[in-house]
Short mmCIF file of C-alpha atoms in Angstrom, two decimals:
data_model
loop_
_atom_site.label_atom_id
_atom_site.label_comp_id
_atom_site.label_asym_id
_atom_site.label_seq_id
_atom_site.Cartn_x
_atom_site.Cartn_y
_atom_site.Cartn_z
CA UNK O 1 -9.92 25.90 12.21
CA UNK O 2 -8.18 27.11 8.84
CA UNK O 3 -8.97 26.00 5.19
CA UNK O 4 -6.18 23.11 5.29
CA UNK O 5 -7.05 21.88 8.86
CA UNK O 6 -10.67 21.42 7.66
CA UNK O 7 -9.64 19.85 4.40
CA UNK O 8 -7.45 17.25 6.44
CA UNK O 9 -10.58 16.26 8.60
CA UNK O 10 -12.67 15.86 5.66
CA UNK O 11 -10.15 13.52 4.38
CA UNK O 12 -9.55 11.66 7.48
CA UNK O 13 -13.43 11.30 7.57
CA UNK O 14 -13.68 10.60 3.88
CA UNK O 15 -15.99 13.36 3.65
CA UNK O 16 -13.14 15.27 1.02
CA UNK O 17 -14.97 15.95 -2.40
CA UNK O 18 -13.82 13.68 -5.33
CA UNK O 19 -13.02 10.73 -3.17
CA UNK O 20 -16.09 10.62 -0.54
CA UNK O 21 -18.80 8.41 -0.54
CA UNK O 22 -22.16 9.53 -1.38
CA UNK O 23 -23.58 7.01 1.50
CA UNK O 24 -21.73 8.32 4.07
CA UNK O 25 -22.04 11.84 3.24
CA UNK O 26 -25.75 12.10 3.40
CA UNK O 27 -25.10 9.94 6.82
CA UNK O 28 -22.76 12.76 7.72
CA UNK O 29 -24.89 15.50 7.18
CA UNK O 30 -28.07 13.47 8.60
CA UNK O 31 -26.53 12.02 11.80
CA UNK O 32 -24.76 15.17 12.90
CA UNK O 33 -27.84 17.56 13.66
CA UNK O 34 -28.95 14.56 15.60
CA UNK O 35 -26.00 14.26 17.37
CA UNK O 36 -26.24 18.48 17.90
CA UNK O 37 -29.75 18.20 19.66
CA UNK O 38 -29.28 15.13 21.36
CA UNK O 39 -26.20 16.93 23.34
CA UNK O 40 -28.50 20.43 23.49
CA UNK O 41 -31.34 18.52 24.76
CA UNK O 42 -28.73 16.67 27.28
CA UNK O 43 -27.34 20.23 28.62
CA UNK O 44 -30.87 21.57 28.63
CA UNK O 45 -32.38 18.69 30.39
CA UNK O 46 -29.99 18.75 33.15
CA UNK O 47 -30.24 22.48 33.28
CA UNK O 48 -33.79 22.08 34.52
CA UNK O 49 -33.20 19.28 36.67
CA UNK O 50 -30.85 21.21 38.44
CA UNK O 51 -33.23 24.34 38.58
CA UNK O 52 -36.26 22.72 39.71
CA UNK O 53 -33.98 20.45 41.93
CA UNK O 54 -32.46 24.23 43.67
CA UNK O 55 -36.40 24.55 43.66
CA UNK O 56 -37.55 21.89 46.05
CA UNK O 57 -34.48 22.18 48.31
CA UNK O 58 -35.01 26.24 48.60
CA UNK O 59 -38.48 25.42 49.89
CA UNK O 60 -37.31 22.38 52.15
CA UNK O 61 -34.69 24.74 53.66
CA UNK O 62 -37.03 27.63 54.01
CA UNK O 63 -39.50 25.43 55.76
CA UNK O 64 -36.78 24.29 58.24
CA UNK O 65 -35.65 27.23 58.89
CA UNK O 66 -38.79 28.70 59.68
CA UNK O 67 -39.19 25.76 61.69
CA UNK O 68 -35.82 26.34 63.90
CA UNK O 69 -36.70 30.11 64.36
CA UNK O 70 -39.75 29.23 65.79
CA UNK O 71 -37.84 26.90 68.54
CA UNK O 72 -36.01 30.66 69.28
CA UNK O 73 -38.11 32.66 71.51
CA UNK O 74 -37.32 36.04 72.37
CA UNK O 75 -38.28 37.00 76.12
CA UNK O 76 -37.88 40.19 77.68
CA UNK O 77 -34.35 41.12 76.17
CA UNK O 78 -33.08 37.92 75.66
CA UNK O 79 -34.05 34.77 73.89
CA UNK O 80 -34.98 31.06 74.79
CA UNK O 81 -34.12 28.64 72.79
CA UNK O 82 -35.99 25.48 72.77
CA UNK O 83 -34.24 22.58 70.67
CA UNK O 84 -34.09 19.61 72.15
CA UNK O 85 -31.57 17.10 71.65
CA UNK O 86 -33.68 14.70 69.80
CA UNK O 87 -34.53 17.46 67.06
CA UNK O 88 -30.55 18.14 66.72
CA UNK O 89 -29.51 14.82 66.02
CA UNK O 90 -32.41 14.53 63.66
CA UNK O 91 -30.83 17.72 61.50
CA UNK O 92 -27.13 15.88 61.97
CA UNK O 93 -28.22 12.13 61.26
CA UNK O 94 -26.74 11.92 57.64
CA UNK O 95 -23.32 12.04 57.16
CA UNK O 96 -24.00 12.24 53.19
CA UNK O 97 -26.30 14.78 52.60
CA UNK O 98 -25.84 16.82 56.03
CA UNK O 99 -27.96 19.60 57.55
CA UNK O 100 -26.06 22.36 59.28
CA UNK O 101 -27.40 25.08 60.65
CA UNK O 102 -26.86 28.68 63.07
CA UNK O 103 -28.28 31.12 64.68
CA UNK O 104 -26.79 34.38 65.38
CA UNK O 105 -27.55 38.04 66.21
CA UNK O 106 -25.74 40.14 63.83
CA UNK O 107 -23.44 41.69 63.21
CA UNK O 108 -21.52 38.07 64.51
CA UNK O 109 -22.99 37.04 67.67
CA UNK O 110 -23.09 33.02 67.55
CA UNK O 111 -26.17 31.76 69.53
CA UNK O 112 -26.76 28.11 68.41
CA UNK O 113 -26.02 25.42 65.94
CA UNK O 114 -22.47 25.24 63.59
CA UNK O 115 -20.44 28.83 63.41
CA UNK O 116 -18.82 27.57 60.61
CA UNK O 117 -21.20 28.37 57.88
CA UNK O 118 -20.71 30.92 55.49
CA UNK O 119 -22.08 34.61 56.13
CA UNK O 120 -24.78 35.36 53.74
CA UNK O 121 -23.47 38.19 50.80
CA UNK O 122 -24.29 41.75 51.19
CA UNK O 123 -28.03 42.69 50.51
CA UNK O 124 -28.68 45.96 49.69
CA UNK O 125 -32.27 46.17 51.02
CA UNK O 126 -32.67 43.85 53.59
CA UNK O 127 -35.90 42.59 54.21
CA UNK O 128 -37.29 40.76 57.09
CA UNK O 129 -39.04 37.18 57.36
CA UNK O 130 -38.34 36.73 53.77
CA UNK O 131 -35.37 33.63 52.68
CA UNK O 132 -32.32 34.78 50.80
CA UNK O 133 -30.38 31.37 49.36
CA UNK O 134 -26.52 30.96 48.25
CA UNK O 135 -23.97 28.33 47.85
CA UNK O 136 -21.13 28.09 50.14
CA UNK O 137 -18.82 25.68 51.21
CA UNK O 138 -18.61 23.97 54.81
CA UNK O 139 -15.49 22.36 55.95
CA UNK O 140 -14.73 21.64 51.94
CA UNK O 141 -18.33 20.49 51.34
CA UNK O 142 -20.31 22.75 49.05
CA UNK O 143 -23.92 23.11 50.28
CA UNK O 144 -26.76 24.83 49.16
CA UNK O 145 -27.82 27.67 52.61
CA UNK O 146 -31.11 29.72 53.32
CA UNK O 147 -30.56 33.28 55.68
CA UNK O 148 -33.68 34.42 57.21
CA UNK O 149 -33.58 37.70 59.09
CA UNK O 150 -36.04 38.01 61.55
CA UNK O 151 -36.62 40.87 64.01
CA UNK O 152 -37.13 40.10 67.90
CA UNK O 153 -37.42 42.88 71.47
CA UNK O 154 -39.53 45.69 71.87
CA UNK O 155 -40.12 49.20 69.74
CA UNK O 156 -37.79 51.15 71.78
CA UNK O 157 -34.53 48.44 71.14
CA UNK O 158 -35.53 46.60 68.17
CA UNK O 159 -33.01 43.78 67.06
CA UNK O 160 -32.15 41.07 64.39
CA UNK O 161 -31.93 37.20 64.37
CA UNK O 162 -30.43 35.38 61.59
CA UNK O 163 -31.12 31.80 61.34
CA UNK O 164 -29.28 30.05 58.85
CA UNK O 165 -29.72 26.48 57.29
CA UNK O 166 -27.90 24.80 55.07
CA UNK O 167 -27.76 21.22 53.31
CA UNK O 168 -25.19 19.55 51.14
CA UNK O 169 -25.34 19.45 47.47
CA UNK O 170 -25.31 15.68 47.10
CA UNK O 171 -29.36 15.22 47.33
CA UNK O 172 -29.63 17.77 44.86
CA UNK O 173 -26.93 16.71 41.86
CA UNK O 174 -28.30 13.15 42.62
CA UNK O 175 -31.78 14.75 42.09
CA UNK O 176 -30.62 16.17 38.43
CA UNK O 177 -28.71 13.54 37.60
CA UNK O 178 -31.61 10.70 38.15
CA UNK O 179 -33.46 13.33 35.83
CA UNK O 180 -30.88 13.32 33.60
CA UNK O 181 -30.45 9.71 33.02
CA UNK O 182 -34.34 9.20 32.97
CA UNK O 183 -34.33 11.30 30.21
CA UNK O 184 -31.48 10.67 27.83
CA UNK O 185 -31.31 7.58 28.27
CA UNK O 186 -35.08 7.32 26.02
CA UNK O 187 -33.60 10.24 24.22
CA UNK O 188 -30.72 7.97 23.58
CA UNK O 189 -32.97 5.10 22.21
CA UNK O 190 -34.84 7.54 19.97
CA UNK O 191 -31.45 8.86 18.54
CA UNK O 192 -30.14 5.50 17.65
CA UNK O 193 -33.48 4.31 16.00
CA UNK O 194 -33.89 7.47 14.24
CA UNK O 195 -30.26 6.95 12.81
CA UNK O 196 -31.08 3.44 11.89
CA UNK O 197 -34.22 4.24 9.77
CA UNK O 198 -32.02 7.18 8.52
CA UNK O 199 -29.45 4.54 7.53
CA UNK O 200 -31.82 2.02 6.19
CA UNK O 201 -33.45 4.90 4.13
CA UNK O 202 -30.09 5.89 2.43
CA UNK O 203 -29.38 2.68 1.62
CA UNK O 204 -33.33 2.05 -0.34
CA UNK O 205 -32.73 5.33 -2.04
CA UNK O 206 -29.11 4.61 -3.29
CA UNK O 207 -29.55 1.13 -4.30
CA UNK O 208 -30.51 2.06 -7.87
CA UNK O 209 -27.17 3.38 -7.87
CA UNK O 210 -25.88 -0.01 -6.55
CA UNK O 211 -27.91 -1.89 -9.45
CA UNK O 212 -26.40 0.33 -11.89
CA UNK O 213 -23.26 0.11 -10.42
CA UNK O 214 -23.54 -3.54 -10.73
CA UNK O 215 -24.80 -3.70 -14.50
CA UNK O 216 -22.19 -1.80 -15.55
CA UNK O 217 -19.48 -3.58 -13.54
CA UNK O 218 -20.90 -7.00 -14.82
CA UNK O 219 -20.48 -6.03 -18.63
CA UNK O 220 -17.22 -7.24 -20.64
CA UNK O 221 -15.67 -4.14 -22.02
CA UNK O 222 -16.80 -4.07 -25.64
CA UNK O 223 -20.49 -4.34 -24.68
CA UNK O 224 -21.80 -0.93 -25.42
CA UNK O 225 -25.71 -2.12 -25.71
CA UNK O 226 -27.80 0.46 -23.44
CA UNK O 227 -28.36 0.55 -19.81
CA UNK O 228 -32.13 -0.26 -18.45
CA UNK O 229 -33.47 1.07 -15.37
CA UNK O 230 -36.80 1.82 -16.01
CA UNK O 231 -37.25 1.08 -12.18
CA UNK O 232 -35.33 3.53 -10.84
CA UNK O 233 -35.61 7.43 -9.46
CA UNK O 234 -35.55 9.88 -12.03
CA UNK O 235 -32.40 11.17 -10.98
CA UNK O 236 -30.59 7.69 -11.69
CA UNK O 237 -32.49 7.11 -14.96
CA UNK O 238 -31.56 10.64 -16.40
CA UNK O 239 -27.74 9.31 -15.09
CA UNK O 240 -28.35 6.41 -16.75
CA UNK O 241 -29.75 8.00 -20.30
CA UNK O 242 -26.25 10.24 -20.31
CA UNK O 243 -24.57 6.68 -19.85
CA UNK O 244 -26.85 5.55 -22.75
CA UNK O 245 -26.22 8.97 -24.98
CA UNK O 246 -22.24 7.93 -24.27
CA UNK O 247 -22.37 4.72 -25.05
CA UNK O 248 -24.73 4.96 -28.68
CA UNK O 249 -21.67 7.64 -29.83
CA UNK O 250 -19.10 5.10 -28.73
CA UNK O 251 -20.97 2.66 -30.77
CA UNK O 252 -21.33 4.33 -33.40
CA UNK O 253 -18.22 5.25 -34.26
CA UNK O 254 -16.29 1.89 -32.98
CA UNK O 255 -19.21 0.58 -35.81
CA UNK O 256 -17.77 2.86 -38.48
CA UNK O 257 -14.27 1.67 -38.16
CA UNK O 258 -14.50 -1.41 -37.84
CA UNK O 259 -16.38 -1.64 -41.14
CA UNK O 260 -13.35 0.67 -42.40
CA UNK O 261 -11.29 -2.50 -41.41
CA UNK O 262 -13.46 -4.71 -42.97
CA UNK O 263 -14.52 -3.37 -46.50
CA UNK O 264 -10.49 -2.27 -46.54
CA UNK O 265 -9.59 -5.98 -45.82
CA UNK O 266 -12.24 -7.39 -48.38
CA UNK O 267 -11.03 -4.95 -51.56
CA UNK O 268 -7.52 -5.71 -50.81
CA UNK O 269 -7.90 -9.88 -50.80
CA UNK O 270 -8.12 -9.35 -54.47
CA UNK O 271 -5.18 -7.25 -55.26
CA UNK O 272 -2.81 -8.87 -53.25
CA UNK O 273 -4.23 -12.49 -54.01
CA UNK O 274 -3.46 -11.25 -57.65
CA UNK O 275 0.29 -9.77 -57.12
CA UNK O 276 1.14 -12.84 -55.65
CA UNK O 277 -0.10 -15.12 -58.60
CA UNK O 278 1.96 -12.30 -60.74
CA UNK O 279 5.22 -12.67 -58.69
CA UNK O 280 5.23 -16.35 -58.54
CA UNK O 281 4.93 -16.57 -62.49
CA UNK O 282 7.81 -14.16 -62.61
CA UNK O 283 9.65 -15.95 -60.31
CA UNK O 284 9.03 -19.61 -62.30
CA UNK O 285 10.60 -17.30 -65.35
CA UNK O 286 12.99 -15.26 -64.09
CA UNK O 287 16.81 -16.41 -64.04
CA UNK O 288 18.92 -13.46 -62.69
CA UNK O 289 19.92 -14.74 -59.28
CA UNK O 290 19.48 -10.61 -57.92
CA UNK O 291 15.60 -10.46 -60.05
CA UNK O 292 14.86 -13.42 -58.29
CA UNK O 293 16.16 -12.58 -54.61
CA UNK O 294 14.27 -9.84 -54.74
CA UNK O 295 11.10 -11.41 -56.48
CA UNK O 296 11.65 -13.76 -53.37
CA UNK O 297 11.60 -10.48 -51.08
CA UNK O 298 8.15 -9.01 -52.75
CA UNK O 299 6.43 -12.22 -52.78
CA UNK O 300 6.93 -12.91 -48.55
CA UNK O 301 5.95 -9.72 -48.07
CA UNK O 302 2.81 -10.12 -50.50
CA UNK O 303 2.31 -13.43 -48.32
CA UNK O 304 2.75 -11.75 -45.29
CA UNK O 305 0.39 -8.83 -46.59
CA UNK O 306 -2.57 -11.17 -47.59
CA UNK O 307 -1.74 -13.08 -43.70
CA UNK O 308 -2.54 -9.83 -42.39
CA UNK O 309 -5.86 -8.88 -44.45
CA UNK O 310 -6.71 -12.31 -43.67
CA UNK O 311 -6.30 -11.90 -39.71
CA UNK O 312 -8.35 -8.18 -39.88
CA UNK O 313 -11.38 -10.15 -41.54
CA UNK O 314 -11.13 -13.07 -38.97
CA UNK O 315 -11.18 -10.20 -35.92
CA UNK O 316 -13.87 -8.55 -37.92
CA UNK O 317 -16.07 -11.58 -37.63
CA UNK O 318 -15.02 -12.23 -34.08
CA UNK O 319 -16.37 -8.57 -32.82
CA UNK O 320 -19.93 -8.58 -30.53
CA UNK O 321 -22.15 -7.62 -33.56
CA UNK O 322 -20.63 -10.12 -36.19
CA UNK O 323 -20.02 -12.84 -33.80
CA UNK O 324 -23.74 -12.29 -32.98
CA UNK O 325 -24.55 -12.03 -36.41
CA UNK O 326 -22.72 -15.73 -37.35
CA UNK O 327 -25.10 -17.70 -34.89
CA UNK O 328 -24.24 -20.31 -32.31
CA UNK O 329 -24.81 -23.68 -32.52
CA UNK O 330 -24.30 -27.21 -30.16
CA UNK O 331 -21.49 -29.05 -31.63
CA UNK O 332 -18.00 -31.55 -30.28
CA UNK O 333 -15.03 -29.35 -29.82
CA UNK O 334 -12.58 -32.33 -29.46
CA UNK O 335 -13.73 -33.27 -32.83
CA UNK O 336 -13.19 -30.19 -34.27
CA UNK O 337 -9.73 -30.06 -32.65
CA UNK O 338 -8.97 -33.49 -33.87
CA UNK O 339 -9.73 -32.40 -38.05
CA UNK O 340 -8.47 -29.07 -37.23
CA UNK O 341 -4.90 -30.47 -36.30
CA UNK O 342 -4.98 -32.92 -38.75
CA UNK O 343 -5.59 -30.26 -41.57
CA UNK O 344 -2.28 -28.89 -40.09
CA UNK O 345 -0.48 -31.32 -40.03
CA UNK O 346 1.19 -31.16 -43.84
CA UNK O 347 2.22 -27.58 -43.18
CA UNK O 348 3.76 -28.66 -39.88
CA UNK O 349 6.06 -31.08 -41.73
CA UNK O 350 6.75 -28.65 -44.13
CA UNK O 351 8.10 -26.42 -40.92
CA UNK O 352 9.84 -29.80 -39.62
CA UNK O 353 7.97 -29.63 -36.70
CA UNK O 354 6.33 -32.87 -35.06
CA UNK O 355 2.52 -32.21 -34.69
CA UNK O 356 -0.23 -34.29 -32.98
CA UNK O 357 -3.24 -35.72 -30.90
CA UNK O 358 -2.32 -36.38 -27.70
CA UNK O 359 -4.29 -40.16 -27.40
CA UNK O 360 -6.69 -41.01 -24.57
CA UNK O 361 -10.34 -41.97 -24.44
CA UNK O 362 -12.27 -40.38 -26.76
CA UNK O 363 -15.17 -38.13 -25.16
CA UNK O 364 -17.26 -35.93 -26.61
CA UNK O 365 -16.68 -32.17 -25.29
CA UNK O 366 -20.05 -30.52 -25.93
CA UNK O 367 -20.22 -26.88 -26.65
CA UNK O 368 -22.55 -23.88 -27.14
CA UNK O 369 -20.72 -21.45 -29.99
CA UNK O 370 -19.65 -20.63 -33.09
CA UNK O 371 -17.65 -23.06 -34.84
CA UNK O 372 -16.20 -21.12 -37.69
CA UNK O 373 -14.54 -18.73 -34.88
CA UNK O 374 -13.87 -21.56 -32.36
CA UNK O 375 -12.13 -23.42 -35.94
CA UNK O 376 -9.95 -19.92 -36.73
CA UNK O 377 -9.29 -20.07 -33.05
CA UNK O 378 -7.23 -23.07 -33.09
CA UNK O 379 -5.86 -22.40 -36.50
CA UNK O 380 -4.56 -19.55 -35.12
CA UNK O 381 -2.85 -21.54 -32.01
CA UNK O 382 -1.30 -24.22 -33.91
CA UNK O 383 -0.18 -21.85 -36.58
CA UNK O 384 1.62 -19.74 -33.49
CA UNK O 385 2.85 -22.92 -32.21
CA UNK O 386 4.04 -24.03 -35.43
CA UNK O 387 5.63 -21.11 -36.52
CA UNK O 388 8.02 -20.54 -33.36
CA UNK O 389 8.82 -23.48 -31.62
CA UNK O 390 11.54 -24.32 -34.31
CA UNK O 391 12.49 -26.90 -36.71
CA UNK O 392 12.71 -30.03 -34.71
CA UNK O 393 10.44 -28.98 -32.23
CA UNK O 394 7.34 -30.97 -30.83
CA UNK O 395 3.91 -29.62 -30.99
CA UNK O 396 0.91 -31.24 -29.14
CA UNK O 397 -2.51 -30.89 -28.95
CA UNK O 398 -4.80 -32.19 -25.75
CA UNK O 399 -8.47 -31.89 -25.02
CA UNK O 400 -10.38 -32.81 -21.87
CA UNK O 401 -12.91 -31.69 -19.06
CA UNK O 402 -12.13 -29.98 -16.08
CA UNK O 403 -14.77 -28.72 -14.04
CA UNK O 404 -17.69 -28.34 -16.12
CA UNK O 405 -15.39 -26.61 -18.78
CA UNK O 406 -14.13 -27.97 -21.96
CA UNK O 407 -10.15 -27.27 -22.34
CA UNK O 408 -7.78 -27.22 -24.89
CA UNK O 409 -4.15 -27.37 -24.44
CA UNK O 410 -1.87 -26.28 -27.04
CA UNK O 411 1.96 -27.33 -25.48
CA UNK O 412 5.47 -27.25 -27.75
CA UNK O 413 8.58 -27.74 -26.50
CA UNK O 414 10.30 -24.94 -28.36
CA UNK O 415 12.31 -21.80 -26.83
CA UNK O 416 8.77 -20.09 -25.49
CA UNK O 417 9.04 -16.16 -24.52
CA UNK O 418 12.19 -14.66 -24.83
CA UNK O 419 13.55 -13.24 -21.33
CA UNK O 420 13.93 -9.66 -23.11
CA UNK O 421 10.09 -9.92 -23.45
CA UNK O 422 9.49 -9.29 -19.88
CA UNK O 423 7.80 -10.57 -16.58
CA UNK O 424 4.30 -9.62 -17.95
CA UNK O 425 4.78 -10.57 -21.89
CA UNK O 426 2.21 -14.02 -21.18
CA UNK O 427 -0.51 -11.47 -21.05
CA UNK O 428 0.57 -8.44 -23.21
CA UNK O 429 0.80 -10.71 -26.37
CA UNK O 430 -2.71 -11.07 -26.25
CA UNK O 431 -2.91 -7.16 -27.20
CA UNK O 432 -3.45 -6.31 -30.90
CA UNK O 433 0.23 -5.89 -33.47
CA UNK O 434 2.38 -7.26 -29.95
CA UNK O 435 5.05 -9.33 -30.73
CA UNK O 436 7.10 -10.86 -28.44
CA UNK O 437 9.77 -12.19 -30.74
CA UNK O 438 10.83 -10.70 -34.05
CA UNK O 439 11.43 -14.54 -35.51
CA UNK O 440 8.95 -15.66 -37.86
CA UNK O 441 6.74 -13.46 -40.26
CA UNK O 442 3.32 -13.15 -38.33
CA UNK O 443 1.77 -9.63 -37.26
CA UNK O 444 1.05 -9.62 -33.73
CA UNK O 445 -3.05 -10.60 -34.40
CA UNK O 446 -3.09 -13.79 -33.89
CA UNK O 447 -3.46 -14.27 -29.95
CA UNK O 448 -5.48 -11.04 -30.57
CA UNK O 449 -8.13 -12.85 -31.95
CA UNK O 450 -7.82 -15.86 -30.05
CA UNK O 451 -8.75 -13.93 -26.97
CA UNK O 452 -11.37 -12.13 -28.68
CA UNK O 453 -13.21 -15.02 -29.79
CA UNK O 454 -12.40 -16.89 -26.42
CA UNK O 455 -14.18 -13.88 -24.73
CA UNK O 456 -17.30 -13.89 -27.10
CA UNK O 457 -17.65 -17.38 -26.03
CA UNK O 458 -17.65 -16.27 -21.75
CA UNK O 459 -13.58 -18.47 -21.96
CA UNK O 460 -10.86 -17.89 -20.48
CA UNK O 461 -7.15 -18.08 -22.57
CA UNK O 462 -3.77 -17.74 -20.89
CA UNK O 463 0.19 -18.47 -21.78
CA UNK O 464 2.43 -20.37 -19.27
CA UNK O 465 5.62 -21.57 -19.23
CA UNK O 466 6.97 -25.09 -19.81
CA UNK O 467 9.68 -26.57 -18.02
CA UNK O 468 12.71 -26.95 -18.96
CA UNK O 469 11.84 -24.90 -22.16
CA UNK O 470 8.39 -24.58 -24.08
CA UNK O 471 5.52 -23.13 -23.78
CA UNK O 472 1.43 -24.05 -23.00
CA UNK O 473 -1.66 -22.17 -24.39
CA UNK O 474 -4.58 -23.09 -22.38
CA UNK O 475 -8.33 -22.48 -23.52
CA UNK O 476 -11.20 -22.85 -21.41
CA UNK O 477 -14.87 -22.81 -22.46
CA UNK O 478 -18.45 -23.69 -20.89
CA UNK O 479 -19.17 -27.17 -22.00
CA UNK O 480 -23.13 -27.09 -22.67
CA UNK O 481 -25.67 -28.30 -20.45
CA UNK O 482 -29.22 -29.98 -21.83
#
């Protein structure tokens, strides 16, 4: 078998490195040396069987055929044979495992019995009253045949008497194979409950693996806090210290720029805070049409600037350590969505946009979080709602409970996603600086850190589509339990 043959069956078998399983491997490499000496010991066993089988019929047929040269008599220079009919049919009674026999004066002379069987092969040194055994084949029926020479007459005109006697096969192969099953079939048993403590012991030494395997699978992706397995093998805990060692760098430096973000946001609030207070005054003064378009120009983009610091500090605070930091407390969400929307409402008529409270009966929506983050959460919803469904557009804001979750529904009626966005622009919006519309003067954050802070609090946010044209935020959180 060449290199690329081999590499094919590996594959097939999954067995090829870089995409086999560890479990099945070590069952590979386990089970197949069974499998090895369980067909050795097969061949082996029947081997024997077969030999000792030859064994007992050799000494059956010598005995009979010492048996039917005593019935031949030699007398003066003939011979008398005395087999009587009773002792004939007795040799010929089975028709499945047959007894033939002959007896004949070589070289050829038939005397007695059936002159069909096969001639003994050549001996070199002939020796008297002692068996010689073959296989032959009689009328298409191998058999199994003893020769015994024997000498008969007087000194002066000595002669030989072959008496051959043979027996089918069938008693014999029926012999080995009753051997053979008698002893695989334990052998068999053995096998099979070796391979199942073989499997069950794979599967208690690679569970660590599986627990790891699970811890890490069960994390959110930004939780980098070390691994514990003090439980496990050594191999697996040295594995899991290298996980560790990976994840403390990781840390570390996702640490170090995020409080690059931070301290860059805090010392330019300032600055920016004061170049807008600068442009404004200029604007109130200046009367050049041109100085003041372009006053205009540098104070949105101071606005938009400060918009932006703002958003960095708000995903600052909504990151694992800071959100941890902030504390978490019991409070009402649908009271905090009913003052948060109210707050908005002013700047929502200053958009022309129709903002409210969807009515029905008041009930309190309990939640464990933060409600700072939950608060710049649906500030940050509205604001996007707000800001691009259009003048004349209706915004409106629903809470309620569906199945054990508190959820908040954000719905306008405005133009939604643009079709050049794309089939998948409902979830790529949530990525940081994505934008799927170029209207309106935000920076791609704010659905950024609304799934951020969503996912701090174990929620769930997603964007669909409103029929015949809008679109729906919808944010789910655990209510809490007392």
């Amino acid at each position: 078998m060449n290199l690329s043959r081999w590499s094919a069956v590996q594959a097939r078998l999954g067995l090829a490195p870089g995409r086999r399983s560890l479990h099945r491997h070590l069952m590979w490499w386990l089970l197949m040396p069974q499998l090895v000496l369980w067909i050795a010991a097969a061949f082996v066993t029947y081997s024997v069987a077969a030999r000792y089988a030859n064994l007992a019929i050799d000494r059956s047929l010598y005995q009979s055929s010492r048996a039917l040269a005593q019935q031949v008599k030699p007398i003066d220079n003939g011979l008398l044979i005395d087999l009587p009919k009773a002792a004939q049919a007795i040799l010929e009674t089975d028709p499945d495992d047959r007894v033939y026999y002959m007896v004949s004066t070589p070289p050829g002379q038939f005397i007695l019995g059936n002159n069909t069987l096969p001639p003994p092969p050549p001996i070199p040194n002939l020796e008297l009253d002692r068996p010689y055994f073959y296989d032959g084949l009689v009328d298409g029926v191998p058999v199994r045949v003893a020769a015994l020479y024997l000498a008969y007459g007087d000194q002066s005109s000595p002669q030989h008497m072959l008496v051959q006697l043979a027996k089918s096969r069938a008693s014999r192969e029926e012999l080995a194979r009753q051997i053979l099953i008698d002893t695989v079939l334990p052998l068999s048993g053995l096998i099979l409950l070796m391979s199942l403590i073989v499997w069950g012991g794979i599967r208690a030494g690679l569970a660590p693996l599986a627990r790891l395997q699970a811890v890490v699978e069960d994390r959110a992706p930004n939780d980098l806090a070390p691994i514990e397995l003090e439980a496990a093998p050594q191999e697996v805990r040295a594995l899991a210290q290298a996980v560790n060692s990976l994840l403390a760098q990781v840390q570390e430096s996702v640490s170090t720029q995020r409080r690059f973000i931070s301290n860059a946001a805090h010392q330019l609030r300032t600055p920016l805070a004061g170049l807008k207070s600068q442009v404004e005054l200029a604007l109130a003064e200046a009367q050049d049409p041109a100085l003041r378009t372009q006053l205009q120009r540098v104070h949105e983009s101071a606005t938009r600037a400060a918009h932006l610091v703002g958003q960095l500090l708000v995903l600052a605070r909504a990151e694992p350590e800071s959100a941890a930091a902030l504390g978490r407390r019991r409070f009402d969400l649908d009271r905090l969505v009913r003052e948060v929307t109210a707050e908005q409402v002013p700047r929502a008529l200053q958009a022309g946009v129709d903002l409210g409270v969807e009515d029905r009966d008041a009930q309190p929506l309990p939640v464990l979080g933060n409600p700072l983050l939950i608060r710049e959460l649906l500030l940050n919803l509205i604001d996007n709602a707000v800001r691009y469904a259009g003048r004349g557009a209706s915004v409106t804001v629903l809470t309620r409970a569906v199945h054990g979750q508190a959820e908040v529904v954000v719905e306008d009626d405005g133009p939604g996603l643009p079709a050049e966005a794309g089939p998948d622009a409902h979830q790529r919006v949530f990525e940081r600086f994505v934008r799927a519309s170029q209207d309106g003067h935000g920076c791609g954050l704010g659905l950024a850190i609304v799934k951020e802070i969503v996912e701090r609090h174990a929620g769930h946010v997603h964007l669909e589509p409103v029929q015949p044209h809008g679109l729906r935020a919808v944010v789910r959180l655990p209510m809490a339990t007392d």
